[in-house]
Short mmCIF file of C-alpha atoms (C1' of nucleotides) in Angstrom, two decimals:
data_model
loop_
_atom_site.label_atom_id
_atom_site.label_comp_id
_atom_site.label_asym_id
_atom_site.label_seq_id
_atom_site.Cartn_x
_atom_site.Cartn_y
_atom_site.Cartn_z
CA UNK A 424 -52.37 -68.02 -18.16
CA UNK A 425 -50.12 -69.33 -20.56
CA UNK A 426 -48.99 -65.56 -21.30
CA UNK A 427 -48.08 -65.23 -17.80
CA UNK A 428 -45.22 -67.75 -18.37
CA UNK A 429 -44.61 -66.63 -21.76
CA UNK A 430 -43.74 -62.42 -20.07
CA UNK A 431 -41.75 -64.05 -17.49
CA UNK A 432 -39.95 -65.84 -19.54
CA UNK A 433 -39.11 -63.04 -21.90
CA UNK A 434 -38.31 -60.60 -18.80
CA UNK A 435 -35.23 -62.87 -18.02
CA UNK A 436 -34.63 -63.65 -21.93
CA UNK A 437 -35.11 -67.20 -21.38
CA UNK A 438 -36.42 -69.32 -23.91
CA UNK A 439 -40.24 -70.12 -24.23
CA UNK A 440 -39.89 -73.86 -25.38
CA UNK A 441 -42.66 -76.52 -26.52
CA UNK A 442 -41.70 -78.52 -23.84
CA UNK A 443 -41.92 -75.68 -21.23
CA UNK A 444 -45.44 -74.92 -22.51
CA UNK A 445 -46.45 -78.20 -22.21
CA UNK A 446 -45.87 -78.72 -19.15
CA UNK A 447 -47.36 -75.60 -17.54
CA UNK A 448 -50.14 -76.44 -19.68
CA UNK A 449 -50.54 -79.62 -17.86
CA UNK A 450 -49.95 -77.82 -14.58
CA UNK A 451 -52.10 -74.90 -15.19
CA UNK A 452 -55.35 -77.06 -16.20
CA UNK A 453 -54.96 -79.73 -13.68
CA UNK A 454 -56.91 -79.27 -10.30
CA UNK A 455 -55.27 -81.46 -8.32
CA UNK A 456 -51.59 -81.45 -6.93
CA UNK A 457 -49.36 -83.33 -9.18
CA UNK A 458 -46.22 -85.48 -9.02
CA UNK A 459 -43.27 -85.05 -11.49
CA UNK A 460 -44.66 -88.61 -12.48
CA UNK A 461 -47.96 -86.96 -12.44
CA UNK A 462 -46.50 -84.56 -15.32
CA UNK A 463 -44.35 -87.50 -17.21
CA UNK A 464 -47.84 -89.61 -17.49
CA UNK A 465 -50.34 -86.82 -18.08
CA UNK A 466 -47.80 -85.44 -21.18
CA UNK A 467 -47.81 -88.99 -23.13
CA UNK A 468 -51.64 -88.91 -22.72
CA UNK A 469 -51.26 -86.13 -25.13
CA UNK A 470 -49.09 -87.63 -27.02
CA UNK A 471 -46.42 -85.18 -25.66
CA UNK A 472 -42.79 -86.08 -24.61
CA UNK A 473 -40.29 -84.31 -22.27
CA UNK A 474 -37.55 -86.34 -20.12
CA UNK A 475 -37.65 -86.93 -16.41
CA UNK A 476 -34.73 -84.12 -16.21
CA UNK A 477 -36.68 -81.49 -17.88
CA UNK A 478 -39.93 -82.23 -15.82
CA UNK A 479 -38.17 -81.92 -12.73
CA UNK A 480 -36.27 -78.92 -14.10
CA UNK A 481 -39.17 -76.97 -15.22
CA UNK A 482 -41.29 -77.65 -12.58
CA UNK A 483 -38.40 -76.04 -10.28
CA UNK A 484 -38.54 -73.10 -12.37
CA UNK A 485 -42.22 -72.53 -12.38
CA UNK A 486 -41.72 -72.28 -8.58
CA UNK A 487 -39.12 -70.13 -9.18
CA UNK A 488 -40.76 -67.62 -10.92
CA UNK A 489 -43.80 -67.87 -8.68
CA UNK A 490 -45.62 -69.74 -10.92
CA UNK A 491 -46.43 -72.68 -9.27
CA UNK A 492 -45.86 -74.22 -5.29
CA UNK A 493 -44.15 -77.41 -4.07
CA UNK A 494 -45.74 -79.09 -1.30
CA UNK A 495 -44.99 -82.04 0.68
CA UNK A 496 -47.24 -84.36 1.62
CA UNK A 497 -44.96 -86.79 3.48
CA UNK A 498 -45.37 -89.44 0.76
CA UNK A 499 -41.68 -89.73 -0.38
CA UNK A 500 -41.41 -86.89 -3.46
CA UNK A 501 -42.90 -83.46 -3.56
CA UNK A 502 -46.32 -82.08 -5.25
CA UNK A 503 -46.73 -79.18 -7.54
CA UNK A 504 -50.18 -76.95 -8.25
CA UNK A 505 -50.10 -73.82 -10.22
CA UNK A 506 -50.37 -70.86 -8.52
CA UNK A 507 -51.30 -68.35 -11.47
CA UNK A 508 -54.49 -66.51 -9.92
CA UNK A 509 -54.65 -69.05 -6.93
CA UNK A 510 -55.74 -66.85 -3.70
CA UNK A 511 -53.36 -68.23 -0.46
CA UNK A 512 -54.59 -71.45 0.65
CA UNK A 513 -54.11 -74.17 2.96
CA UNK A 514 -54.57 -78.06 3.04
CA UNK A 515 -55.79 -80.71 4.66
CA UNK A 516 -54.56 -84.11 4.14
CA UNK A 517 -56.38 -87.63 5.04
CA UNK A 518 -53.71 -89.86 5.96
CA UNK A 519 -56.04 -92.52 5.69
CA UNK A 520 -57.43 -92.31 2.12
CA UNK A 521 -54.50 -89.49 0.93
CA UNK A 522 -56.93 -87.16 0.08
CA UNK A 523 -56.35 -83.48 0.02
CA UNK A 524 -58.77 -80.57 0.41
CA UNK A 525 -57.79 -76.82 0.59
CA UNK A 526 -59.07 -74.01 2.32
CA UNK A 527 -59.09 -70.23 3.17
CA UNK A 528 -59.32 -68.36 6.05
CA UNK A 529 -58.56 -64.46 6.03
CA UNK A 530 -57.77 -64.40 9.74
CA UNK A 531 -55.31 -67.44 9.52
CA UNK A 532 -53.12 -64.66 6.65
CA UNK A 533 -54.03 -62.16 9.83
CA UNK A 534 -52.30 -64.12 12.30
CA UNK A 535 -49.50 -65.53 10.50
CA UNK A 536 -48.55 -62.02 9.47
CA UNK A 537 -48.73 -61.12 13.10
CA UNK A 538 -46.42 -63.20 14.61
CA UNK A 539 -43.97 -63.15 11.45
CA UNK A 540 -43.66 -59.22 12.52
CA UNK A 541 -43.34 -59.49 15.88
CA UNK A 542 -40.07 -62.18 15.16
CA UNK A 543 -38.32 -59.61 12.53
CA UNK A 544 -39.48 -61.84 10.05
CA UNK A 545 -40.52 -61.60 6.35
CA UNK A 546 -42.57 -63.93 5.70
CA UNK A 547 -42.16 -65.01 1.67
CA UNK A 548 -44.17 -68.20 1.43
CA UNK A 549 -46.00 -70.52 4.49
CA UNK A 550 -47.62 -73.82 4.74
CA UNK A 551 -50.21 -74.79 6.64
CA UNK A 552 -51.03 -78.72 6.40
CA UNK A 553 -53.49 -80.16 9.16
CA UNK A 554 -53.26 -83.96 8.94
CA UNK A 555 -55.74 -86.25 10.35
CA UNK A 556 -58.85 -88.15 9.13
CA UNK A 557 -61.48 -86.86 6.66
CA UNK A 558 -65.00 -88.06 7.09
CA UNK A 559 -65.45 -88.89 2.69
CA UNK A 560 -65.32 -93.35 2.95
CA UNK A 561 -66.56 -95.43 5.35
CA UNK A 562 -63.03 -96.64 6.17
CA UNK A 563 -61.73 -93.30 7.21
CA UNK A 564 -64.74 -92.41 9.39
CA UNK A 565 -63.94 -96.21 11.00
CA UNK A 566 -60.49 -94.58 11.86
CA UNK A 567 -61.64 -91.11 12.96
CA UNK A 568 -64.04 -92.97 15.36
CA UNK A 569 -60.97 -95.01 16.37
CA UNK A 570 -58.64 -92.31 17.02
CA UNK A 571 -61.67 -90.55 18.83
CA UNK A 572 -61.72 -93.08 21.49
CA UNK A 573 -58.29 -93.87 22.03
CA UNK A 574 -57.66 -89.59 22.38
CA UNK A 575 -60.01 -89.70 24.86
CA UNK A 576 -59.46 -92.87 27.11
CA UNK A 577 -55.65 -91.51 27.48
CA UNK G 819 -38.49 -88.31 30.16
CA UNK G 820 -37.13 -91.07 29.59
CA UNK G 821 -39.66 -93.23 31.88
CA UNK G 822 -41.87 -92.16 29.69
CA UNK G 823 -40.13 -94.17 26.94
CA UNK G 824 -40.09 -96.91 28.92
CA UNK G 825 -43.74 -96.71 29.99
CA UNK G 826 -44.54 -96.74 26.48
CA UNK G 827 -42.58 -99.61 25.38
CA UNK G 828 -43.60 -101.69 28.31
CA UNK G 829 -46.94 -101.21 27.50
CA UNK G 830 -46.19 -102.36 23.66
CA UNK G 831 -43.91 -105.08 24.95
CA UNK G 832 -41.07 -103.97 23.16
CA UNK G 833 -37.72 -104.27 24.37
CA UNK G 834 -35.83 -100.86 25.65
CA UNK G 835 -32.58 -101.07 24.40
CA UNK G 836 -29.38 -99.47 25.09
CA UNK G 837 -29.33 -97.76 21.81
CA UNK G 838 -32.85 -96.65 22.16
CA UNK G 839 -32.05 -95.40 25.28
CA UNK G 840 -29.06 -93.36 23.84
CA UNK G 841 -31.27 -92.40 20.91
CA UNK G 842 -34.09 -91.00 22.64
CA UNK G 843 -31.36 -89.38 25.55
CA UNK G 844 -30.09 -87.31 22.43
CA UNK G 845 -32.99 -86.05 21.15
CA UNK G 846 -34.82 -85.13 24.25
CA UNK G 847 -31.58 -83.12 25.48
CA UNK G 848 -31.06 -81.57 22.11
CA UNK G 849 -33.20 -78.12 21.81
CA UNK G 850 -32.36 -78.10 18.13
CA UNK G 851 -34.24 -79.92 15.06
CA UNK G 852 -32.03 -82.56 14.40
CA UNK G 853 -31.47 -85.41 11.28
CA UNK G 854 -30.59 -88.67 11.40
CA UNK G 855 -26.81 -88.21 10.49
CA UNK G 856 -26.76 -85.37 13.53
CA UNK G 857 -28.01 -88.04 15.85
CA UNK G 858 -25.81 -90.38 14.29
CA UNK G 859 -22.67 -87.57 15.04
CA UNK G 860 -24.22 -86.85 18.66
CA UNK G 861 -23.84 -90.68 19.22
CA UNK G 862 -20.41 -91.16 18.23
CA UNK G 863 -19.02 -88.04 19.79
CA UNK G 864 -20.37 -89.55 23.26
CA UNK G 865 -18.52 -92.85 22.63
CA UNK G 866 -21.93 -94.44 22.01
CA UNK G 867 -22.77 -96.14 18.74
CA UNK G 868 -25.81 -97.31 16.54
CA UNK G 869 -25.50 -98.11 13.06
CA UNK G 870 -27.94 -96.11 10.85
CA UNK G 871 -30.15 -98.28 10.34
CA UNK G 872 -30.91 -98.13 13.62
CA UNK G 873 -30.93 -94.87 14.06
CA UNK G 874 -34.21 -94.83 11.12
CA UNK G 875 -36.03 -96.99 12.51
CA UNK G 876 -35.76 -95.90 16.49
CA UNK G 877 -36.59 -92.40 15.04
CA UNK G 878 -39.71 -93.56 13.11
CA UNK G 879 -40.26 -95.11 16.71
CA UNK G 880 -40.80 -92.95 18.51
CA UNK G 881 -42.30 -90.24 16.25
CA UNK G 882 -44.95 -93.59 16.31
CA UNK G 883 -45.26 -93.61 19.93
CA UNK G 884 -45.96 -89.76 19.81
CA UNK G 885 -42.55 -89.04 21.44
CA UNK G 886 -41.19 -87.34 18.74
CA UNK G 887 -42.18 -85.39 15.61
CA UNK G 888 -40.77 -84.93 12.34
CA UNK G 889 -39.57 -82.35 10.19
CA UNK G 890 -39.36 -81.59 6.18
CA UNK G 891 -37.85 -77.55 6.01
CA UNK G 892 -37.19 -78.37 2.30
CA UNK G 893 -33.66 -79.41 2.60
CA UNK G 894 -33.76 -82.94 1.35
CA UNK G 895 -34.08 -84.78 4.38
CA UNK G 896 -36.04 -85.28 7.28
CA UNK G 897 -35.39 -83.50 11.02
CA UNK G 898 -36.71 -84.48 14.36
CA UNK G 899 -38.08 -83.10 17.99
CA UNK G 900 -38.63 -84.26 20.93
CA UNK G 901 -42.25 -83.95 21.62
CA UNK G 902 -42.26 -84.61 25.29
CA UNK G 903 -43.71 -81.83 27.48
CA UNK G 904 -43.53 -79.85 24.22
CA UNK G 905 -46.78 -77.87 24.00
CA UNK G 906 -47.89 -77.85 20.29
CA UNK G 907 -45.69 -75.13 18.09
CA UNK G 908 -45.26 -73.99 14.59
CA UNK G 909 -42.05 -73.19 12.65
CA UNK G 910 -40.49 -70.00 10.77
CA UNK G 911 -37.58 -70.95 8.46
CA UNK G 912 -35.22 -68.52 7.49
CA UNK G 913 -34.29 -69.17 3.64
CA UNK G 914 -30.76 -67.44 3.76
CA UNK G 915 -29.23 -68.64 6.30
CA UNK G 916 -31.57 -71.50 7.69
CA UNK G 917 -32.05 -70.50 10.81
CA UNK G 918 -35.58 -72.06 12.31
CA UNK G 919 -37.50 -70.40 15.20
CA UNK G 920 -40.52 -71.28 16.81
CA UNK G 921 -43.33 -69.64 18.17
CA UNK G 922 -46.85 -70.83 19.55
CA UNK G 923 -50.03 -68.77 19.20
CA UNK G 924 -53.64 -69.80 20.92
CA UNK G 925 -55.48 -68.34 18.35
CA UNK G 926 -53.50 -70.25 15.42
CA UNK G 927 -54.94 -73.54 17.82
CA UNK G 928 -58.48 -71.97 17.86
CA UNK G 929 -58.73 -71.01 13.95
CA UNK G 930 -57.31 -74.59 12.79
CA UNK G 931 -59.43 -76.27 15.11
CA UNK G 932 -62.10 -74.86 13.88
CA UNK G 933 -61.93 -74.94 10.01
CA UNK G 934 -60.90 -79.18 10.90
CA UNK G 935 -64.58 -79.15 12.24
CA UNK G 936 -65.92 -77.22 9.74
CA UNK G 937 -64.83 -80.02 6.81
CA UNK G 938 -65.65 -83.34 9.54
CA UNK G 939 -61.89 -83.55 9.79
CA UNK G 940 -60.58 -84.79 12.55
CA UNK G 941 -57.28 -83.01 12.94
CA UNK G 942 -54.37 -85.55 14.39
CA UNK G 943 -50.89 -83.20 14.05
CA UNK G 944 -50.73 -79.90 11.79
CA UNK G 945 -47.54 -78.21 10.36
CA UNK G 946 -47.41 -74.60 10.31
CA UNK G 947 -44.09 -73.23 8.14
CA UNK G 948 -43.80 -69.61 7.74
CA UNK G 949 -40.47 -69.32 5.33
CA UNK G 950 -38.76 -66.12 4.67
CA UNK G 951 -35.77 -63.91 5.70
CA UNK G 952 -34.94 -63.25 9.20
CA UNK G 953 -33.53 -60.23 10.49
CA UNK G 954 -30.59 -61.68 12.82
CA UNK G 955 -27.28 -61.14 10.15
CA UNK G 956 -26.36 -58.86 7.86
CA UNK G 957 -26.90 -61.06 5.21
CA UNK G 958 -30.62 -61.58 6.03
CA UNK G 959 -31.98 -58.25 6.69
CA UNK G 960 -30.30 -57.51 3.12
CA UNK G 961 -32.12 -60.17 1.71
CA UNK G 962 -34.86 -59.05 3.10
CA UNK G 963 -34.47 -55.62 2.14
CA UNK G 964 -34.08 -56.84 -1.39
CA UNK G 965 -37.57 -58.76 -1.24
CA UNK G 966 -39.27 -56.12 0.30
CA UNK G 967 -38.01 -53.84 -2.72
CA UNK G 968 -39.19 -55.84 -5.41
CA UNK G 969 -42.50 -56.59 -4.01
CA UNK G 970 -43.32 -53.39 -3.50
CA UNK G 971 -42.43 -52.32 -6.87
CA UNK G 972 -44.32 -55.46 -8.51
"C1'" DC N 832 -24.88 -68.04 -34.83
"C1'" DT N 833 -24.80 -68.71 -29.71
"C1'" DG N 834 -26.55 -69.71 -25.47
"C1'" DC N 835 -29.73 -72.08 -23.17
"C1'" DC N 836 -32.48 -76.30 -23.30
"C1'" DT N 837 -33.28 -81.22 -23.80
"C1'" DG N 838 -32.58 -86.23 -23.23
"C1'" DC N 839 -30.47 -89.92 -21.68
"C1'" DA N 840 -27.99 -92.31 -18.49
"C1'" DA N 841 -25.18 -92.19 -14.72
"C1'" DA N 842 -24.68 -90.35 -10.22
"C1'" DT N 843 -26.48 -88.63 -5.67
"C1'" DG N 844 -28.10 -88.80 -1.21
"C1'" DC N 845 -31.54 -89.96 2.03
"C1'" DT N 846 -33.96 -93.77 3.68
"C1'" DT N 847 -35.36 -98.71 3.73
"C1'" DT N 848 -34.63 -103.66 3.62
"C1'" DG N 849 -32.55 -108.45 3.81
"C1'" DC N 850 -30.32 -111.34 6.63
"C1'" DA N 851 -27.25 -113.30 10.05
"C1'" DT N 852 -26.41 -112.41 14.74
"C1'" DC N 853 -27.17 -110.77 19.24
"C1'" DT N 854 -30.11 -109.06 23.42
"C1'" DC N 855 -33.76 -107.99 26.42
"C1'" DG N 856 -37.16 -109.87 29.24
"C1'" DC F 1030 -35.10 -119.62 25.35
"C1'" DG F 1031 -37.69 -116.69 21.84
"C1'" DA F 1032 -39.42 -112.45 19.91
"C1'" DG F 1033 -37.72 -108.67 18.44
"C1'" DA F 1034 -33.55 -105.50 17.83
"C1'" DT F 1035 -29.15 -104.50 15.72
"C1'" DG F 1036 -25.57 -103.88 12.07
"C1'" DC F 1037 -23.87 -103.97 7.82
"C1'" DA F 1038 -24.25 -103.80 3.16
"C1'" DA F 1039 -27.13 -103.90 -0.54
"C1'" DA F 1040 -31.23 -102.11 -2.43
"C1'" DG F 1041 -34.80 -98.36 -3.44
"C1'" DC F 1042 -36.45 -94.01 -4.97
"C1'" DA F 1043 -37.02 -89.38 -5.99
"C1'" DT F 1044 -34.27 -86.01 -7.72
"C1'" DT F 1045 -29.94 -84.01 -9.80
"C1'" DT F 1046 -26.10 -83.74 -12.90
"C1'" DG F 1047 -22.82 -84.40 -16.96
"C1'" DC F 1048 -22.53 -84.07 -21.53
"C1'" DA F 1049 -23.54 -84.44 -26.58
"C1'" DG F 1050 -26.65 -82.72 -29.68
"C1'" DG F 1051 -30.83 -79.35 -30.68
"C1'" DC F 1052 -33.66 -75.36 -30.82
"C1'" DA F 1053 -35.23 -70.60 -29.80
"C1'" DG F 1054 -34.23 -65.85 -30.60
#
DNA sequence: CTGCCTGCAAATGCTTTGCATCTCG
DNA sequence: CGAGATGCAAAGCATTTGCAGGCAG
């Protein structure tokens, strides 16, 4: 994994630094989809240290090598998850509890690819983010039940 | 279109103002995705005026009343549609030149719905953002020539 | 060595908030 | 009248940038 970064790196004779490393470290291990903060707190865990600036600036360049994706999730600052042997995939957020699951679906690539040929377009990256309620705590199945009824008394 | 407005806050018994009147006028007219300082513009160049403040918060409005939706196409800040009469639709953002089309597709409907009830989401709004190159200038279809290049040789 | 990176702090830019004042209903 | 809206300016925040000093190659 880490040797990914370390040949991309050393395609566009950049420099492979500890700090660099340390952060796709965190990146590449973590499952879940982490904040620049995220980062910051999860390097002085390890006893690691890298400034705001050069999380924020090496998180941008793991995207721009292809490394890793930002996401939004509409909570005010941007996500990042590695993308090193990650298959396409989509989320769904609970805007109740915040939580985010992922999945797959071959014909979803199918159709997307469609309609990005039939506009002229090539398609480089998508996103695909369904939010609603998920049905994990008691207090978001209270809300999917409430947005149930009011969807269908309107 | 704009009764509908005021149905909905009547029903909320919340006053209808003359700036959310001119607020909501803009958008609905405007077929393009618009941001806060382009309202803001629209107002002014119609002799009307709302301070920005306003402007937020009548926007946050009536994406709340489900008049309006809102946008992030990874430019730093936030865009909004009208959502009146609008069937649901999904996005395709040109990176070079930023150019943002729309298309709708039942099957896209069908396949989300369906992976939502799969996981005992229930799906409330979805985002579908296909980024790449479109092929309308020069400059695009070269930059699309370009990516289709290097992928093909990677 | 030399160029790119890092850290810090200051700067940015969008968006939100506090508060006095005004308006709709 | 009174609840809620408006406007302005002052916060708030995530992110970016400038610049002096450091490190990889």
């Amino acid at each position: 994994m880490m040797q990914v970064l370390r040949g991309e790196l050393r395609e566009r004779e950049l420099p492979f630094t500890h700090q660099r490393e340390a952060i796709a470290q965190i990146l590449f291990e973590s499952t879940r989809h982490m904040s620049a903060d995220d980062v910051a707190a999860a390097l002085r865990q390890r006893g690691e240290h890298a400034g705001k600036a050069t999380v924020y600036r090496t998180l941008a360049l793991l995207v721009e090598l292809g490394l890793a994706t930002e996401h939004d999730f509409d909570e005010g600052f941007k996500r990042y998850e590695t993308q090193v042997g990650a298959a396409q995939h989509d989320h769904m957020i609970c805007t109740e509890c915040g939580q985010v699951s992922t999945f797959t679906n071959p014909e979803l690539d199918r159709i997307l690819a469609e309609v990005a040929a039939e506009h002229g377009f090539e398609a480089i990256t998508r996103q695909v983010k369904v939010f609603g309620t998920c049905s994990e705590t008691a207090s978001c199945r209270d809300a999917q039940q409430a947005y149930r009824s009011v969807r269908s008394t309107s």
